[in-house]
Short mmCIF file of C-alpha atoms in Angstrom, two decimals:
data_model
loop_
_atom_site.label_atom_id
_atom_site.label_comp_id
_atom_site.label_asym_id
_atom_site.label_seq_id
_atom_site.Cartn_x
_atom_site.Cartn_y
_atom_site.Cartn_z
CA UNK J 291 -60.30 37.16 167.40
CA UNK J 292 -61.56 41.00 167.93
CA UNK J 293 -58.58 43.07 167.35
CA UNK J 294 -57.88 45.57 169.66
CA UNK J 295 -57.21 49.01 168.39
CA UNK J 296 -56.92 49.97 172.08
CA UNK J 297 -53.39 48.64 172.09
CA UNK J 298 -52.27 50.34 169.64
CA UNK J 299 -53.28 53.54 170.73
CA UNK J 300 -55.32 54.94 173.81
CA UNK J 301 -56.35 58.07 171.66
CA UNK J 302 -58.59 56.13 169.38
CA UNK J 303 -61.58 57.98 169.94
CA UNK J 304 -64.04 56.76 166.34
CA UNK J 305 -63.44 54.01 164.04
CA UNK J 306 -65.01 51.97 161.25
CA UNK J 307 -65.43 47.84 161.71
CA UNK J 308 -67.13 44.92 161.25
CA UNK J 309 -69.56 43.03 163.14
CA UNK J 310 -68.64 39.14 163.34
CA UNK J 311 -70.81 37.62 165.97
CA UNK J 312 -74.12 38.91 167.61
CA UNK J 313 -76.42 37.36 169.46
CA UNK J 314 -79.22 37.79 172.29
CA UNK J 315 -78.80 36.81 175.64
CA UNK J 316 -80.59 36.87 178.76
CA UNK J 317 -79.69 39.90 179.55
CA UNK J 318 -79.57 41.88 176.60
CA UNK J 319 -78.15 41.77 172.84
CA UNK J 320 -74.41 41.03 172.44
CA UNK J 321 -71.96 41.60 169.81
CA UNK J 322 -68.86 40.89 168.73
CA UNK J 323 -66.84 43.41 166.59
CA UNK J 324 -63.25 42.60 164.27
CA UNK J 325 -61.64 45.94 165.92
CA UNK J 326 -62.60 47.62 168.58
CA UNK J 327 -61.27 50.28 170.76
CA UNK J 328 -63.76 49.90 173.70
CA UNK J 329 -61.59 48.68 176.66
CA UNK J 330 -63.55 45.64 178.59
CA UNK J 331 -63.53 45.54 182.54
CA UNK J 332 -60.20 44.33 183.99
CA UNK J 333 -57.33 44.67 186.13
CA UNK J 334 -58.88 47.24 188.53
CA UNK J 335 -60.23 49.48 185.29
CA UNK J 336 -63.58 49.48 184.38
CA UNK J 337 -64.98 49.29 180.93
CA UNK J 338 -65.26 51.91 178.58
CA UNK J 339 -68.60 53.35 177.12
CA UNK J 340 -69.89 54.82 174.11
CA UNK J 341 -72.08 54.02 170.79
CA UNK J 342 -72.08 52.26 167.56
CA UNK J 343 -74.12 53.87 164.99
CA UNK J 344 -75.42 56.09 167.60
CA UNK J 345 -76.64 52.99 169.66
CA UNK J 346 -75.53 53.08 173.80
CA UNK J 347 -72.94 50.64 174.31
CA UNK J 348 -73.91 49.58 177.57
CA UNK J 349 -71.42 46.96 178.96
CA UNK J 350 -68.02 45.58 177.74
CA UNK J 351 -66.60 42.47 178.98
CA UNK J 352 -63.68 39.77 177.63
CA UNK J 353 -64.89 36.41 177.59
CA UNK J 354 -63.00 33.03 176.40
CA UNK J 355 -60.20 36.09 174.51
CA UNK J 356 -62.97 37.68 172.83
CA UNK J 357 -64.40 41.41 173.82
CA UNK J 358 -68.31 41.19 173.94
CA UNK J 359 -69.88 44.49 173.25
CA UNK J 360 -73.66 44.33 175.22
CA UNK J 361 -75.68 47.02 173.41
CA UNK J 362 -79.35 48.62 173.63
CA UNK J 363 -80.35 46.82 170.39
CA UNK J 364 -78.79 45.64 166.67
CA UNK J 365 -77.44 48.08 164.59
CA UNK J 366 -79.51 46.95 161.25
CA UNK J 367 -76.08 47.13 159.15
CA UNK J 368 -73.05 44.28 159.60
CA UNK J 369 -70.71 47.47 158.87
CA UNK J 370 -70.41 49.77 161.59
CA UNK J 371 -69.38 53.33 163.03
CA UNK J 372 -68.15 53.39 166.49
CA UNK J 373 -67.50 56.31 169.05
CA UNK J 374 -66.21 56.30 172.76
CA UNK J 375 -67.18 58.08 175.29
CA UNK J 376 -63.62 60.08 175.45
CA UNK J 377 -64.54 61.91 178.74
CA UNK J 378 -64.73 58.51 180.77
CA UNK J 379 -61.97 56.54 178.53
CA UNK J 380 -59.67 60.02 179.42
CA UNK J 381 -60.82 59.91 183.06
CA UNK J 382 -59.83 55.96 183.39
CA UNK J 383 -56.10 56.87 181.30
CA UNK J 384 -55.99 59.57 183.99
CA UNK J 385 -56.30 57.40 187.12
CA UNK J 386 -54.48 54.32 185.44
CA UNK J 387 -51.33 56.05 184.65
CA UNK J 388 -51.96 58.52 188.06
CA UNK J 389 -52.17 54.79 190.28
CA UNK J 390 -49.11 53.56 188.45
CA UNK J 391 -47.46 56.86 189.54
CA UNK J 392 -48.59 56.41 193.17
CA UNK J 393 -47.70 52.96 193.44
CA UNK J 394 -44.24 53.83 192.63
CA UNK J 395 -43.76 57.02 195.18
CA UNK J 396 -45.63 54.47 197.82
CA UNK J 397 -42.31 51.95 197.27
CA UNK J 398 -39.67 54.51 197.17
CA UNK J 399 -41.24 57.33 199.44
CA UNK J 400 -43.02 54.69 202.26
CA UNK J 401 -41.33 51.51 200.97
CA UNK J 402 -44.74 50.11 200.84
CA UNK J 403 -45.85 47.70 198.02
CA UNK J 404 -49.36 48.11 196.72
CA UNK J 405 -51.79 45.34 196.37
CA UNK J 406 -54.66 46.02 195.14
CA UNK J 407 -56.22 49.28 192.97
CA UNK J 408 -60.18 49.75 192.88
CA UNK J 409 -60.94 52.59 190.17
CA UNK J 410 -64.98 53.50 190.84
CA UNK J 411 -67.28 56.00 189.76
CA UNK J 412 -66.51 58.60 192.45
CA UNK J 413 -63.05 57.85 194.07
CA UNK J 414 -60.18 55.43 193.07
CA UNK J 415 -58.44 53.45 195.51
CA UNK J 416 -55.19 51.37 196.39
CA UNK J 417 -54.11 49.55 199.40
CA UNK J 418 -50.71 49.52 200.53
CA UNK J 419 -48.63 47.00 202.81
CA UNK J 420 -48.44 49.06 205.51
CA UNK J 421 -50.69 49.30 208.87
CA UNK J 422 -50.45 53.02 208.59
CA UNK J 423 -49.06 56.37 207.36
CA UNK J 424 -48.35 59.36 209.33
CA UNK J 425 -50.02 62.71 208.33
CA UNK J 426 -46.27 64.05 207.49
CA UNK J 427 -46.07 61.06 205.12
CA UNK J 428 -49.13 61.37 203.47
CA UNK J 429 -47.93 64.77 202.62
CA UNK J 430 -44.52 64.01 201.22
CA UNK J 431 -45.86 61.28 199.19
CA UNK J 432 -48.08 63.52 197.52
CA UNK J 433 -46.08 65.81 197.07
CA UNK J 434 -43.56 63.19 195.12
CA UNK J 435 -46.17 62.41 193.01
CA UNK J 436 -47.24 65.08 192.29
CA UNK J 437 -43.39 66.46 191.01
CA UNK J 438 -43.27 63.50 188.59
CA UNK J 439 -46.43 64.62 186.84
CA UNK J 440 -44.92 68.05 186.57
CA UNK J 441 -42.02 66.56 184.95
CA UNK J 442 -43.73 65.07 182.30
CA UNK J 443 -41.96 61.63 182.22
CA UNK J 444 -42.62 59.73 178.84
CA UNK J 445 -45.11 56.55 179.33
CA UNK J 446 -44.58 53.68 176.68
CA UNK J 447 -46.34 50.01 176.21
CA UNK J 448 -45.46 47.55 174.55
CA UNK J 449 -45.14 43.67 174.55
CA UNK J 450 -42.64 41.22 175.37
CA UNK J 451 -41.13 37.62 175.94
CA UNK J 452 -40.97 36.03 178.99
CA UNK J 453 -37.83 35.75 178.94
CA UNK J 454 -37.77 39.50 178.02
CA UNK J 455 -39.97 40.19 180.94
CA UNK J 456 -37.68 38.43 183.22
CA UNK J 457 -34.86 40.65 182.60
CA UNK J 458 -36.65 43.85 183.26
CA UNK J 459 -36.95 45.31 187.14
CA UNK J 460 -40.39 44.69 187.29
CA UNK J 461 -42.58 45.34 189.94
CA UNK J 462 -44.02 42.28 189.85
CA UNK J 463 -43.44 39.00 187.59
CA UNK J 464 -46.83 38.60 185.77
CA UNK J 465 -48.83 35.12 185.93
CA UNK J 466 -49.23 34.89 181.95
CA UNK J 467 -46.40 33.85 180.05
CA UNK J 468 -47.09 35.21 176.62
CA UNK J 469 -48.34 38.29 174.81
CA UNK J 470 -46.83 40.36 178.30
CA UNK J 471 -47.57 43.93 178.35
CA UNK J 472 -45.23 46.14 179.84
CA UNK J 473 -46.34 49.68 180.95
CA UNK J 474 -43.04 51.93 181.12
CA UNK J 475 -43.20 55.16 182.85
CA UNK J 476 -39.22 56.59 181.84
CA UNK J 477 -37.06 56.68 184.87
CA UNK J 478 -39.99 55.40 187.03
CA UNK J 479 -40.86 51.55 186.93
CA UNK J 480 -41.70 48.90 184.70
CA UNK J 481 -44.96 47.19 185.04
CA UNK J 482 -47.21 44.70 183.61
CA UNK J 483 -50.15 45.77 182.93
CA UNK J 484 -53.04 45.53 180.24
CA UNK J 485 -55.00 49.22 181.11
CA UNK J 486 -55.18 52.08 178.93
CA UNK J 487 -52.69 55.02 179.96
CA UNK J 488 -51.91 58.55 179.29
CA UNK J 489 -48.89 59.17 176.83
CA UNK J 490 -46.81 61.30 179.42
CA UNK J 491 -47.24 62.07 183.67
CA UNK J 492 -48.32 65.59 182.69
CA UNK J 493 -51.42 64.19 181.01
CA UNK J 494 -52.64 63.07 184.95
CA UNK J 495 -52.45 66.75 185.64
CA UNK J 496 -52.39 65.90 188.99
CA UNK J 497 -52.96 63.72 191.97
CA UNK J 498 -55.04 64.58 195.22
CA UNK J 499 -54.86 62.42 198.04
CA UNK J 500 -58.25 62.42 199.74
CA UNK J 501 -57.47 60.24 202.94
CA UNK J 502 -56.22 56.83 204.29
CA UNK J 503 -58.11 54.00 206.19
CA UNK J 504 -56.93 51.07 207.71
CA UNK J 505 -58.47 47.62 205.68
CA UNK J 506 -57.40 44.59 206.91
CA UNK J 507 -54.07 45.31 208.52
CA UNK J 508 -53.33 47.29 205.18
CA UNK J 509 -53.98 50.86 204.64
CA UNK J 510 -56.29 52.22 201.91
CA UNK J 511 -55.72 55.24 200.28
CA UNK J 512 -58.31 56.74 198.04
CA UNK J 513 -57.27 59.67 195.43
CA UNK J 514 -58.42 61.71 192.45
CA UNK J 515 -56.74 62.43 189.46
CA UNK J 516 -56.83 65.41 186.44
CA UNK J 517 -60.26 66.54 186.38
CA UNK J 518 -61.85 64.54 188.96
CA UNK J 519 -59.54 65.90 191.15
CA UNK J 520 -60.19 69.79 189.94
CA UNK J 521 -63.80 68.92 190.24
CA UNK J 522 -62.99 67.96 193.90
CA UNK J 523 -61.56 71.18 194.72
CA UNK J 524 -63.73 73.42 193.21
CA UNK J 525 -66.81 71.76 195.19
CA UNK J 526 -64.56 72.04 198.32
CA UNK J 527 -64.19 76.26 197.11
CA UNK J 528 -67.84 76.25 196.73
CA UNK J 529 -68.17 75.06 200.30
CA UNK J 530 -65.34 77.56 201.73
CA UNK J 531 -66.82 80.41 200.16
CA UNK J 532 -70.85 79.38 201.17
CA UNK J 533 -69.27 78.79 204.49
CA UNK J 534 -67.50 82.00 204.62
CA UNK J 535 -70.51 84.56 203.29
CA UNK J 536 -72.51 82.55 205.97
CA UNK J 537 -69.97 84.02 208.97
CA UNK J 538 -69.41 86.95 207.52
CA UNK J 539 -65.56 86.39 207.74
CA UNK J 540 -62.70 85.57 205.34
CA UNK J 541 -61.34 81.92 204.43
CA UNK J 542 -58.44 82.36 206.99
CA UNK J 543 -60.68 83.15 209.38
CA UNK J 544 -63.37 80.14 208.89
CA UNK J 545 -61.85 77.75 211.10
CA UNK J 546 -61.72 80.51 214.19
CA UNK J 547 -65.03 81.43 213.60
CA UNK J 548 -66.76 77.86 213.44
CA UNK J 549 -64.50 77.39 216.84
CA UNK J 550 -66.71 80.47 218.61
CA UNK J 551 -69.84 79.77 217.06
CA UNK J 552 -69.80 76.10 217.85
CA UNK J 553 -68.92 77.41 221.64
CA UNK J 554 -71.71 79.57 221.33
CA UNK J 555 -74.13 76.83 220.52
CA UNK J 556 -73.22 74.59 223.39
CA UNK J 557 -74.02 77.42 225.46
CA UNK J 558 -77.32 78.05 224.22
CA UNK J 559 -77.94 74.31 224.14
CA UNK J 560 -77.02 74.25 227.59
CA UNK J 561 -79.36 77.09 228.72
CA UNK J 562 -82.14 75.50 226.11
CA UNK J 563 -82.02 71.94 228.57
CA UNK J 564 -82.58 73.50 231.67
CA UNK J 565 -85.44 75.64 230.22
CA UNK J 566 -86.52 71.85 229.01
CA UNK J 567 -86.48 70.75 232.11
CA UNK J 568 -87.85 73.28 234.37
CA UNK J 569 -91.20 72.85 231.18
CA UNK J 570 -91.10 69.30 231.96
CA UNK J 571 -90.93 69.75 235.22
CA UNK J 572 -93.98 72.07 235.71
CA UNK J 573 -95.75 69.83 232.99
CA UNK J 574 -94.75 66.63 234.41
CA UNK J 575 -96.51 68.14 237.93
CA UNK J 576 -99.61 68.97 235.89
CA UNK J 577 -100.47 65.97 234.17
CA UNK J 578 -99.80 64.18 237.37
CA UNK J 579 -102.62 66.97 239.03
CA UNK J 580 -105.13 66.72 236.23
CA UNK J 581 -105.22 62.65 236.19
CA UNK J 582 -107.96 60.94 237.19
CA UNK J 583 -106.42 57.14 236.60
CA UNK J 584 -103.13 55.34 236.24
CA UNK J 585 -103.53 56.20 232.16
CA UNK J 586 -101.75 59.98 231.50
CA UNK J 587 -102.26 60.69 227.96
CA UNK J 588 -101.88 63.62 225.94
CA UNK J 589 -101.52 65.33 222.38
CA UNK J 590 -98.83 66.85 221.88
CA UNK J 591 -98.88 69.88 218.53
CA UNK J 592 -95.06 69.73 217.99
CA UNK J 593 -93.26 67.37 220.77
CA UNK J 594 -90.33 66.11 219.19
CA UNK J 595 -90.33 62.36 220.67
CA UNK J 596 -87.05 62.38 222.33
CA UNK J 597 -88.49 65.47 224.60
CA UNK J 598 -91.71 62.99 224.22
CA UNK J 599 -88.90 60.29 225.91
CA UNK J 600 -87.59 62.50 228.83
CA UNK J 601 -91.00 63.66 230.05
CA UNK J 602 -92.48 60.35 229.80
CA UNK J 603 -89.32 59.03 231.89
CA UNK J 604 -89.66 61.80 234.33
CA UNK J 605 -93.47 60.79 235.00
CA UNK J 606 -92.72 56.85 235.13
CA UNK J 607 -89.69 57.58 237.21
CA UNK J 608 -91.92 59.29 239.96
CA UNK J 609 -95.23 57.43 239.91
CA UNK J 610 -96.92 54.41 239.36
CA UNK J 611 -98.40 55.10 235.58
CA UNK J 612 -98.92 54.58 232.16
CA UNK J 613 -97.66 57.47 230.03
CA UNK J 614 -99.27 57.60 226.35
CA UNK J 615 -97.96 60.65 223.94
CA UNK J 616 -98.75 61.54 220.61
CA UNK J 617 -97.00 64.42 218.69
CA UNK J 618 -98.34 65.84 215.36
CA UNK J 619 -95.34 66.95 214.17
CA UNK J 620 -93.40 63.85 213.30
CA UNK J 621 -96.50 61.40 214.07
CA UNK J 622 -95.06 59.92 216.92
CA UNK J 623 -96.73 57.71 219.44
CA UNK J 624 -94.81 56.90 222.75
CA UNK J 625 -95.94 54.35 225.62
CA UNK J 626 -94.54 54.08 228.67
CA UNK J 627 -94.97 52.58 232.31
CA UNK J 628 -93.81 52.84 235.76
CA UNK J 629 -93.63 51.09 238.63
CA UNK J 630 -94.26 47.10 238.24
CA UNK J 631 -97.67 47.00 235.77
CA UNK J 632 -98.18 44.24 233.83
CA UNK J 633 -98.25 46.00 230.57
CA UNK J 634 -95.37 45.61 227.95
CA UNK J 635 -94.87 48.60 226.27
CA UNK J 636 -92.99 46.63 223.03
CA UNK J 637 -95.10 43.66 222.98
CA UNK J 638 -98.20 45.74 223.18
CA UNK J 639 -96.47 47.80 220.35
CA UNK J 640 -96.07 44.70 218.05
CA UNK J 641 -99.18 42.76 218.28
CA UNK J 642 -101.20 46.50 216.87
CA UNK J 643 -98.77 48.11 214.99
CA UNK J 644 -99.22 46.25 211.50
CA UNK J 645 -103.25 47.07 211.76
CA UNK J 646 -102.74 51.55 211.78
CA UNK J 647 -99.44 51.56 208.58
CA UNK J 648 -96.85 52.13 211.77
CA UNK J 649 -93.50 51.08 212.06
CA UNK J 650 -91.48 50.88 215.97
CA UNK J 651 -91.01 48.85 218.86
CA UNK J 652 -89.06 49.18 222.49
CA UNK J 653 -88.61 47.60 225.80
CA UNK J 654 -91.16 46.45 228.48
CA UNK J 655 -90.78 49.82 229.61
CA UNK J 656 -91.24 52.02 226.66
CA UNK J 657 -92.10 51.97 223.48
CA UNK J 658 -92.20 54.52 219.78
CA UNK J 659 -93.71 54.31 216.85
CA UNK J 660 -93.97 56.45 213.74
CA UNK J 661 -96.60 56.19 210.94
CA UNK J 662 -97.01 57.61 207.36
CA UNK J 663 -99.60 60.20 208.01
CA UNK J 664 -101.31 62.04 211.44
CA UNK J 665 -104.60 59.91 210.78
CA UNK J 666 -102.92 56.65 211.52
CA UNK J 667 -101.25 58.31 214.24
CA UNK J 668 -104.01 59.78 215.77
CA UNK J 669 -106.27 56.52 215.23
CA UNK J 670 -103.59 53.83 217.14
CA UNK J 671 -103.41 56.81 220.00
CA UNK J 672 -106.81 56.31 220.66
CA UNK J 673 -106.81 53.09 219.87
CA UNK J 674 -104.29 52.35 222.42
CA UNK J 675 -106.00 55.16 224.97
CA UNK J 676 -108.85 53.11 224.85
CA UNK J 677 -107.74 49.67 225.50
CA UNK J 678 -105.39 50.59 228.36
CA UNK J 679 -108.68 52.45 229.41
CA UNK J 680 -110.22 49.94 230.05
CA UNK J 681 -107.94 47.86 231.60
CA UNK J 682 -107.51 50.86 234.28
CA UNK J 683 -111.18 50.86 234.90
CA UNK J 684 -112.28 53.98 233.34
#
């Protein structure tokens, strides 16, 4: 059975050892090493990553008791040198430790018992037995946290009975029954757990509480820890400061400004719609004046299709016809009808889209489509100009 150096210490960043077992798999080449220090995916924690003799270790898992190392290819020698990929093995010791941390400030500061902890790629995660947390709470509980990584509280593993385990205020009784790890963070709690961890609190360097969402009748709170969680705020002071040379105006002042600005754009959007429509209007009356069938159609240079929409429902809405639009901009086509024609807008839509690369659909009523370049745009307009054509006599 692989040893694992991980156990006895989380700092373990290169070692020598043995390969015992490899073998090819579907898929990809497998190996088995007699120590090892690469941590395999479980209890929330994912894997770690790294090399042996400079080859990409690209997957670690624990199958049947034994820790299968999936690599890019062989190493050609049985005797190996391996490495770890310290910044992610750190990162993981970070959030482990930083969740068991939370976890404990959720039961004394909410009284809330977690149940489950997701550590990803961009955000970690716990949910908590409790519908919901206050803003106020969310606060005090990080800043509990928070004070116990400032104290620097001592965190110690190591393995016990069950009938050692038993007697210790754990948070909860663990389902195996020998070789019990116990993760002790002094003063805090007692836990079982198998993860690597930092040595003291201060090694988190801190916890950031990003937000809560209810999941399932449990809330889910997702955080970032040490240097995910700097990383965090300095793209959130990158933001601040691009958002403040864009106003002109200090940080303080951000929030007041976006509050006038944002009025100032729903005025000008407001006086922007009614020029709209007083343009539609006088276009909607000129169309109707230069038709000479039932068909309206017209190009359109740079029509976005939902101003496409609201003249073609402002020309259906006052006569009998059929409304065809194409815009060059976007390569849009729109179809529309008033009155009680026979045409379906969406079936019409369906049976011809397939044939010009274009992707839509709609009601009876009207119908969009978009294509992949203005030639198929262009080429289903007149398609469809000419068909309706002639079914309006022209």
């Amino acid at each position: 059975m692989t040893k694992k150096l991980y156990y006895e210490s989380a700092y373990i960043r290169e070692w020598g050892t043995q390969i015992t077992r490899k073998w090819e798999r579907e898929d990809g080449a497998y190996l088995v090493l007699e120590g090892t220090a690469f941590y395999p995916h479980g209890g929330g924690q994912p894997c770690d990553l790294g090399w042996i003799d400079a080859i990409p270790v690209l997957d670690v898992v624990l199958e049947e008791g034994e820790i299968l190392h999936k690599v890019e290819r062989f190493p050609e020698k049985e005797e190996v040198q391996c490495r770890l990929n310290w910044d992610r093995r750190f990162d993981h010791m970070q959030h482990h430790s930083g969740q068991h941390l939370l976890s404990a400030m959720c039961l004394e500061v909410c009284e809330a018992e977690t149940l489950s902890f997701h550590l990803g790629q961009d955000y970690a995660t716990i949910d908590i037995a409790r519908a919901d947390l206050s803003p106020a709470e969310m606060i005090m509980l990080e800043l509990e946290v928070n004070d116990q990584i400032y104290l620097n509280r001592k965190v110690s593993s190591y393995f016990v009975t069950r009938e050692q385990a038993a007697a210790l205020p754990l948070v909860k009784q663990p389902k195996v029954t020998e070789d019990i790890r116990i993760v002790e963070i002094e003063g805090i709690e007692y836990n079982a757990c198998g993860g690597t961890h930092v040595s003291a609190t201060g090694e988190v360097g801190m916890i950031k509480l990003l937000r809560a969402e209810k999941q399932k009748g449990h809330l889910r709170i997702y955080f970032k820890c040490g240097y995910r969680a700097l990383k965090e705020f300095n793209a959130g002071m990158d933001i601040l400061n691009s958002l403040s040379a864009r106003f002109n105006t200090s940080k303080e002042e951000i929030l007041d400004r976006i509050a006038k600005w944002d009025q100032e754009q729903k005025q000008l959007q407001t006086e922007l719609n009614a020029v709209k429509a007083e343009n539609d209007a006088y276009l909607a009356e000129k169309l109707l004046a230069g038709r000479q069938s039932g068909l309206i159609k017209h190009v359109f240079a740079d029509k976005p299709l939902k101003d496409m929409q609201n003249l073609a429902a402002k020309l259906t809405d006052q006569t009998d016809v059929i409304v065809l639009f194409v815009s060059n901009a976007d390569n849009k086509v729109l179809l529309a009808k008033g009155g009680k024609r026979e045409l379906a807008c969406g079936a019409f839509f369906k049976q011809y889209l397939a044939d010009y690369n274009g992707k839509g659909g709609g009601s009876d009523n009207m119908a969009q489509a978009g294509f992949a370049t203005e030639e198929d745009a262009m080429a289903f307009y007149h398609f469809t100009a000419q068909s309706l054509s002639s079914v309006e006599g022209e």
